[in-house]
Structures are given as C-alpha cells and as structure tokens.
PDB file of C-alpha atoms in Angstrom:
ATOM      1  CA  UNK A  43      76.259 233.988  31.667  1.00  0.00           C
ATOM      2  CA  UNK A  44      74.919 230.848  30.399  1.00  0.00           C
ATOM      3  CA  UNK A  45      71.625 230.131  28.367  1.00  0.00           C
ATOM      4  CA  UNK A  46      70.692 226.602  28.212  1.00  0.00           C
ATOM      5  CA  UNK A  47      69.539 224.618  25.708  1.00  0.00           C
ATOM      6  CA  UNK A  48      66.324 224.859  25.643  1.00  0.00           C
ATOM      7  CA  UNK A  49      66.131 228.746  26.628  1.00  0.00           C
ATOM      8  CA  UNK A  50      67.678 229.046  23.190  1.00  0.00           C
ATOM      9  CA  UNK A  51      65.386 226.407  21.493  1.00  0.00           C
ATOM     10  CA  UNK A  52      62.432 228.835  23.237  1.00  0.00           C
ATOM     11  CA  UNK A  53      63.935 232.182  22.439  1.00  0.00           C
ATOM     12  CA  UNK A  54      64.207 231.545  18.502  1.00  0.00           C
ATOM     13  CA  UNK A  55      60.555 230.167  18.476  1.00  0.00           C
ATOM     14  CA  UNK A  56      59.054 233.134  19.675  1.00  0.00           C
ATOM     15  CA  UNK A  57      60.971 235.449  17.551  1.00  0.00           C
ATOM     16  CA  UNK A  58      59.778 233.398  14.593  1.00  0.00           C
ATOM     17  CA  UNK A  59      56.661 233.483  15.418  1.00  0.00           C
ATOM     18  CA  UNK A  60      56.923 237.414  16.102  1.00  0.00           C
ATOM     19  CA  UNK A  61      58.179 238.081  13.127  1.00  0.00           C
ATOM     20  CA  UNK A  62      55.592 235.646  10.847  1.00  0.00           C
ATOM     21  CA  UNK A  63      52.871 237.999  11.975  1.00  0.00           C
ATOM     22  CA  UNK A  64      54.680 241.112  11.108  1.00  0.00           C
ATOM     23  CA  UNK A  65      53.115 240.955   7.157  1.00  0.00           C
ATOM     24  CA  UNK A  66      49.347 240.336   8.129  1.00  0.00           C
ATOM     25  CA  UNK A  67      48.332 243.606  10.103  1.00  0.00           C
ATOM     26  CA  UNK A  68      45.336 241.902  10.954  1.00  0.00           C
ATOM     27  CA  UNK A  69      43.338 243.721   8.485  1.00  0.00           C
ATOM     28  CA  UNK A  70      42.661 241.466   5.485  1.00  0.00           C
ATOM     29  CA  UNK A  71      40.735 238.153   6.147  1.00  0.00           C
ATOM     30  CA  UNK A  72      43.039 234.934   5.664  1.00  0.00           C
ATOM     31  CA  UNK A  73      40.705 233.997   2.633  1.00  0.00           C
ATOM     32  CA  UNK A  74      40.608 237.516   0.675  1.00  0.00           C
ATOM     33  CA  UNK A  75      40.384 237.022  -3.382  1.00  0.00           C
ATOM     34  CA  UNK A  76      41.790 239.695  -5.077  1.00  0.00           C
ATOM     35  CA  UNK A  77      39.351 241.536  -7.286  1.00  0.00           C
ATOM     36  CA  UNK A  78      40.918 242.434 -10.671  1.00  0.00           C
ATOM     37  CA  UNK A  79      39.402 245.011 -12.976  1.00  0.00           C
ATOM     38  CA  UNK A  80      40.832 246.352 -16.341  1.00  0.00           C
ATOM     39  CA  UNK A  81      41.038 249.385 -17.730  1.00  0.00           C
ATOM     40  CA  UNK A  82      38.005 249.496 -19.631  1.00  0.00           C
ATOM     41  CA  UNK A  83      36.072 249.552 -16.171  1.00  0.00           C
ATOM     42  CA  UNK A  84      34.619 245.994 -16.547  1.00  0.00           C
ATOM     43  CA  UNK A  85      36.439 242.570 -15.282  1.00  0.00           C
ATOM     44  CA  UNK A  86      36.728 241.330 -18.816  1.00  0.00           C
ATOM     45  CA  UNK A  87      39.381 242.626 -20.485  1.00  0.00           C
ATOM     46  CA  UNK A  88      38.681 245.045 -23.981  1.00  0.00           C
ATOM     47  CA  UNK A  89      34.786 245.083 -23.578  1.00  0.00           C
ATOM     48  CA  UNK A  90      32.791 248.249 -22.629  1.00  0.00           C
ATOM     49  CA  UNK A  91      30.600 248.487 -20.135  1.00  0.00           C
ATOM     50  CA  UNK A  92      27.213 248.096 -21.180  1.00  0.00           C
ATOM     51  CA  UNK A  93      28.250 247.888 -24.415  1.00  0.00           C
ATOM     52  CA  UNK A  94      27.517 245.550 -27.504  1.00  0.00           C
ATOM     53  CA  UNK A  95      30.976 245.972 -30.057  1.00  0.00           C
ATOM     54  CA  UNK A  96      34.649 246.433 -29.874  1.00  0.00           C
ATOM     55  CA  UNK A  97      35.153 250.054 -29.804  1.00  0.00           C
ATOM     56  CA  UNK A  98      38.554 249.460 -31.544  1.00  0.00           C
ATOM     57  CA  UNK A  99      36.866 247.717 -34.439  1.00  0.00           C
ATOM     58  CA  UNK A 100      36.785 249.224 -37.872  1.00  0.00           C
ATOM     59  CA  UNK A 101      33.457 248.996 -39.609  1.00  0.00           C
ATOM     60  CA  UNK A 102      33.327 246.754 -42.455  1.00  0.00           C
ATOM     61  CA  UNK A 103      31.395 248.143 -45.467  1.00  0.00           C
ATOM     62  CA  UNK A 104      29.491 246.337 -47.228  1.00  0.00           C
ATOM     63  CA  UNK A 105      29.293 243.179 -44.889  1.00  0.00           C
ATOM     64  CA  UNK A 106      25.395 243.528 -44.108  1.00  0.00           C
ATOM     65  CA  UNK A 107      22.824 241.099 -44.802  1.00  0.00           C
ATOM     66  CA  UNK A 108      25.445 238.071 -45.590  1.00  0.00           C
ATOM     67  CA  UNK A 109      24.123 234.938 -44.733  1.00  0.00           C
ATOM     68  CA  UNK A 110      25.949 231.481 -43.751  1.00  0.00           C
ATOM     69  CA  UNK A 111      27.258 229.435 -46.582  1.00  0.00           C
ATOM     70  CA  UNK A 112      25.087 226.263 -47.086  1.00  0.00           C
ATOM     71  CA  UNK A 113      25.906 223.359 -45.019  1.00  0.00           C
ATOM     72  CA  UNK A 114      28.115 220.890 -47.325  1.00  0.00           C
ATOM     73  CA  UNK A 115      26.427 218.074 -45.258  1.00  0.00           C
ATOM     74  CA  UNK A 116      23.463 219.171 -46.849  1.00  0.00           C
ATOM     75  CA  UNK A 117      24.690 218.427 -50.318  1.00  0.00           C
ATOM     76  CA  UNK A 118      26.885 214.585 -49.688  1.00  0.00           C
ATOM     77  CA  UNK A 119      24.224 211.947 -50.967  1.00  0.00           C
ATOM     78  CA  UNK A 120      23.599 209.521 -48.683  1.00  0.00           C
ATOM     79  CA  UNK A 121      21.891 206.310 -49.925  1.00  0.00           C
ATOM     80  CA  UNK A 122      21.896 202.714 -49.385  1.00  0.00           C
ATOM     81  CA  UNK A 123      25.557 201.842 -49.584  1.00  0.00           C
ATOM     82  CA  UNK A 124      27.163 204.884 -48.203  1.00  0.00           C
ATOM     83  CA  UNK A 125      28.615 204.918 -44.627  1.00  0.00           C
ATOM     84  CA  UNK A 126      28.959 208.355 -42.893  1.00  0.00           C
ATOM     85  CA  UNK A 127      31.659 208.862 -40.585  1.00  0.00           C
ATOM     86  CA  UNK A 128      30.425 211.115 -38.113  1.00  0.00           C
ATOM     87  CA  UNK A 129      30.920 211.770 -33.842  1.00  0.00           C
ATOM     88  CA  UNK A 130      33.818 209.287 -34.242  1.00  0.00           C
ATOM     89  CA  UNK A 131      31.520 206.510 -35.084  1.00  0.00           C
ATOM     90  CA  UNK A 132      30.726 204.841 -38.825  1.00  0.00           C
ATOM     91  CA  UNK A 133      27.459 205.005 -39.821  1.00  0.00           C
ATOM     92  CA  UNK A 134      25.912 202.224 -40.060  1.00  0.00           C
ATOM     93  CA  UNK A 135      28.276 200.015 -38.173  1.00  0.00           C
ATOM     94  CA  UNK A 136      27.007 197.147 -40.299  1.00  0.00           C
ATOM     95  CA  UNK A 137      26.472 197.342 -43.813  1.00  0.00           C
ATOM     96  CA  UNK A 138      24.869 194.701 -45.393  1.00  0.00           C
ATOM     97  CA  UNK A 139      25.368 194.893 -49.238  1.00  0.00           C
ATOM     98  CA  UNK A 140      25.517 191.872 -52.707  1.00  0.00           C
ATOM     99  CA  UNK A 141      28.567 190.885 -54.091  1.00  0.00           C
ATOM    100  CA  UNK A 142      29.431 193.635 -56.645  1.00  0.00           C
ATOM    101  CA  UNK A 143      28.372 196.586 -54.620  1.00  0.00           C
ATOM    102  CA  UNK A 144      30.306 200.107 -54.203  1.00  0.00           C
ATOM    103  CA  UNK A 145      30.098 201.565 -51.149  1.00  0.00           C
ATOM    104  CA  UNK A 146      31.136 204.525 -50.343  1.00  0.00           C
ATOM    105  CA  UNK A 147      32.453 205.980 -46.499  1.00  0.00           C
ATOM    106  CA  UNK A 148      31.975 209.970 -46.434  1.00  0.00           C
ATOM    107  CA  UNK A 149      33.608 211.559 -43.296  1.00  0.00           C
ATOM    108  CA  UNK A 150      31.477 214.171 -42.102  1.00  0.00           C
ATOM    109  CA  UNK A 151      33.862 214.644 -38.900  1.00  0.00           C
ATOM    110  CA  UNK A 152      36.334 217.760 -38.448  1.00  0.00           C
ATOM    111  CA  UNK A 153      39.246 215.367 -37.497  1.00  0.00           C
ATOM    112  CA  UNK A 154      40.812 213.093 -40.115  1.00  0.00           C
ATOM    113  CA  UNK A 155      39.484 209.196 -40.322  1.00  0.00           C
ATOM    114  CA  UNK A 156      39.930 206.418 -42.294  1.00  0.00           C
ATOM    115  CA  UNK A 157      39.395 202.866 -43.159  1.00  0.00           C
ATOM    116  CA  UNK A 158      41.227 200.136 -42.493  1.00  0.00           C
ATOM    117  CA  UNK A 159      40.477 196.319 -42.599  1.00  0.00           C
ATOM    118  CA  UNK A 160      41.578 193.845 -40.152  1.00  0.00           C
ATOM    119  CA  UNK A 161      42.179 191.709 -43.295  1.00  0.00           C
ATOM    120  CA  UNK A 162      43.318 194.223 -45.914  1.00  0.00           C
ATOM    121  CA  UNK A 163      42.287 194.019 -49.772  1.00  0.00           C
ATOM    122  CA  UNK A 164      41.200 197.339 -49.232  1.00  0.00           C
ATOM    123  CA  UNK A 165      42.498 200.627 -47.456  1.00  0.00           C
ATOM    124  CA  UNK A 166      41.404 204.433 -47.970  1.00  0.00           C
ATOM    125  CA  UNK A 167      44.079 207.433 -47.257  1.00  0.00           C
ATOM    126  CA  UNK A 168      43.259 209.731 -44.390  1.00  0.00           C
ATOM    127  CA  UNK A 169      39.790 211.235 -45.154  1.00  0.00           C
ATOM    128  CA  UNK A 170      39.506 214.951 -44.582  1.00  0.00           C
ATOM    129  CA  UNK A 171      36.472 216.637 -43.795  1.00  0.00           C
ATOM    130  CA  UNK A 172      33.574 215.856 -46.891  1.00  0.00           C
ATOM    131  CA  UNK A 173      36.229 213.756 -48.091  1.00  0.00           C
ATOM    132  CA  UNK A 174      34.954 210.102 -50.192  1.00  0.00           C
ATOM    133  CA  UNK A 175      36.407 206.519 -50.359  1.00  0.00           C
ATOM    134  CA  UNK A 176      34.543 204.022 -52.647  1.00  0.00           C
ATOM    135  CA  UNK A 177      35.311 200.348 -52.541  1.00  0.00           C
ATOM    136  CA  UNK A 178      33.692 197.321 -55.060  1.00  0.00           C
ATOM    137  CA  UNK A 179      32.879 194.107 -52.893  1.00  0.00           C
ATOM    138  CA  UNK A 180      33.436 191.570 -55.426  1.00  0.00           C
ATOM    139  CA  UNK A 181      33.114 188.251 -53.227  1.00  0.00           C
ATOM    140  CA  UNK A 182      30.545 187.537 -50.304  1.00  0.00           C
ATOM    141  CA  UNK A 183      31.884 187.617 -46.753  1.00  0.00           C
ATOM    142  CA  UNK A 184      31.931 189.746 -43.743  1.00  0.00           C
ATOM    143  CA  UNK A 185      34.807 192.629 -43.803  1.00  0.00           C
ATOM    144  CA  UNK A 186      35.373 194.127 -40.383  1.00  0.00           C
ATOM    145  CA  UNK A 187      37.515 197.302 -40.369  1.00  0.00           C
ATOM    146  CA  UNK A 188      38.369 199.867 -38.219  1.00  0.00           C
ATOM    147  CA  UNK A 189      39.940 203.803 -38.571  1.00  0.00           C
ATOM    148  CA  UNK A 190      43.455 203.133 -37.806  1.00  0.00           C
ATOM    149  CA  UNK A 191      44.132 207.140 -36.278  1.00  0.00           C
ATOM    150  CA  UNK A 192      40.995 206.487 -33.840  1.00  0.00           C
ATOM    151  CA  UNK A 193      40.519 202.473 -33.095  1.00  0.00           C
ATOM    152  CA  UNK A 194      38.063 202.891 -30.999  1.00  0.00           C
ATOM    153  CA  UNK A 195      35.712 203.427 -34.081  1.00  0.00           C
ATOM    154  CA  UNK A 196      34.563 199.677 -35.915  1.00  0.00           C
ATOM    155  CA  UNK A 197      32.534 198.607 -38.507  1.00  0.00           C
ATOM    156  CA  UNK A 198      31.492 195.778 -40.299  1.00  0.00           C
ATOM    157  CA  UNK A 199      30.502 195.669 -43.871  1.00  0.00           C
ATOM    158  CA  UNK A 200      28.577 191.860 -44.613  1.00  0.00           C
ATOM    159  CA  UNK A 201      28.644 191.155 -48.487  1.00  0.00           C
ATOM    160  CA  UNK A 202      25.820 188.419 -49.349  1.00  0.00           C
ATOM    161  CA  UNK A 203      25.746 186.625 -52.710  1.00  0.00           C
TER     162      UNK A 203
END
C-alpha cells in the first residue's frame, strides 16, 4: 500500500496536535497563577499570621527606651564659605568669596565625592561621609570644578579682590 505525500504530512499533524493536548485536561484556565504559601501559613515567608515579631527572635535585655544617635548633620557648621555636598549636587553651586578666603566642602552624601578643578592648583581625596576639605583662595578669579567619581555634579567658586 502506498500513502502519499501529503497523507503523511496530514497524519503527523494530527497526532501532534493530539498529543499537545494530552497535558492540559481542560481543567486549569490557560492564565492560572500559582498561589504560593509558606509554612508559617502566611505568603511571606518567616512572619506569623497576625502577628507583630519574629517568633525565632531572642529578646534582648536591656535594649528598651534607646533612642537614635543624634544626626551628625546636625553638628557640621555650615557658614558663609562652606559648600555642602549633598543629593549629588554642591551646595551652593557658586560661591562667591575675597581673595584669602578658606572654604571648606563637607560631603553630607552616603557615596564618596570629591573636588576636582578643571584647572588644578587644588584637589581634595575622596570625601567620605561627614568628611572636610578646606582650600585658601589666594588670587581673584573664577575656579570651576567638578567631583571627578560623579561629573555630572559642578560648581563654581568666584574669588573677588
């Protein structure tokens, strides 16, 4: 006996088809999202329903009534020639200060800055968080500089005679 072509072609289609369906069972809808729930009864994992602590936490005597340590923020001086480096930005951008001022740059940032000048003569090592640089501006001009991990961040500081 002979099978053509496209008997064959036919015959494999349906039997692929037949057996594609085999899984489903028609039950489930095609979009179903499991549901997951842990052990403790809840569908976040380790918390008690209904509950406020960690069941498997130890008390820790002794630890009532401590407060938050004061904000070192608080306590950096900020006056008329200090720049704060804060939200990735130098504060103020401009500075406008006489020949012979200090300024200082206080980064008030959790991520390391610093500053660097587009023209050098002065240059401050990373600055951690609360860290200080101080700089003397000894001749009158306008410094731009910028912090060379983020250099996005620019500021300017304008020394007048």
């Amino acid at each position: 006996m002979h099978i053509s072509r496209a008997t064959a072609c036919a015959a494999a289609a349906a039997a692929l088809l037949s057996v594609s369906a085999c899984g489903s069972g028609g039950d489930a809808p095609d979009n179903a999202t499991p549901t997951i729930v842990f052990a403790s009864g809840t569908d976040t994992p380790g918390m008690v329903p209904g509950g406020t602590s960690m069941p498997d936490m130890p008390d820790m005597p002794g630890m009532t009534g401590m407060t938050a340590p004061a904000s070192t923020a608080a306590s950096v001086p900020t006056g008329p020639n200090d720049v704060i480096i804060t939200n990735f930005a130098f504060a103020p951008a401009t500075l406008t200060v006489t020949a012979g001022t200090t300024v200082t740059w206080t980064n008030r940032d959790e991520e390391p800055h610093n500053v660097s000048p587009a023209a050098g003569g002065f240059t401050s090592p990373n600055l951690g968080t609360g860290a200080t640089y101080t700089f003397t501006f000894t001749t009158a001009g306008s410094f731009t500089y910028v912090c060379s991990i983020h250099p996005f961040m620019h500021g300017t500081v304008v020394v007048t005679a």
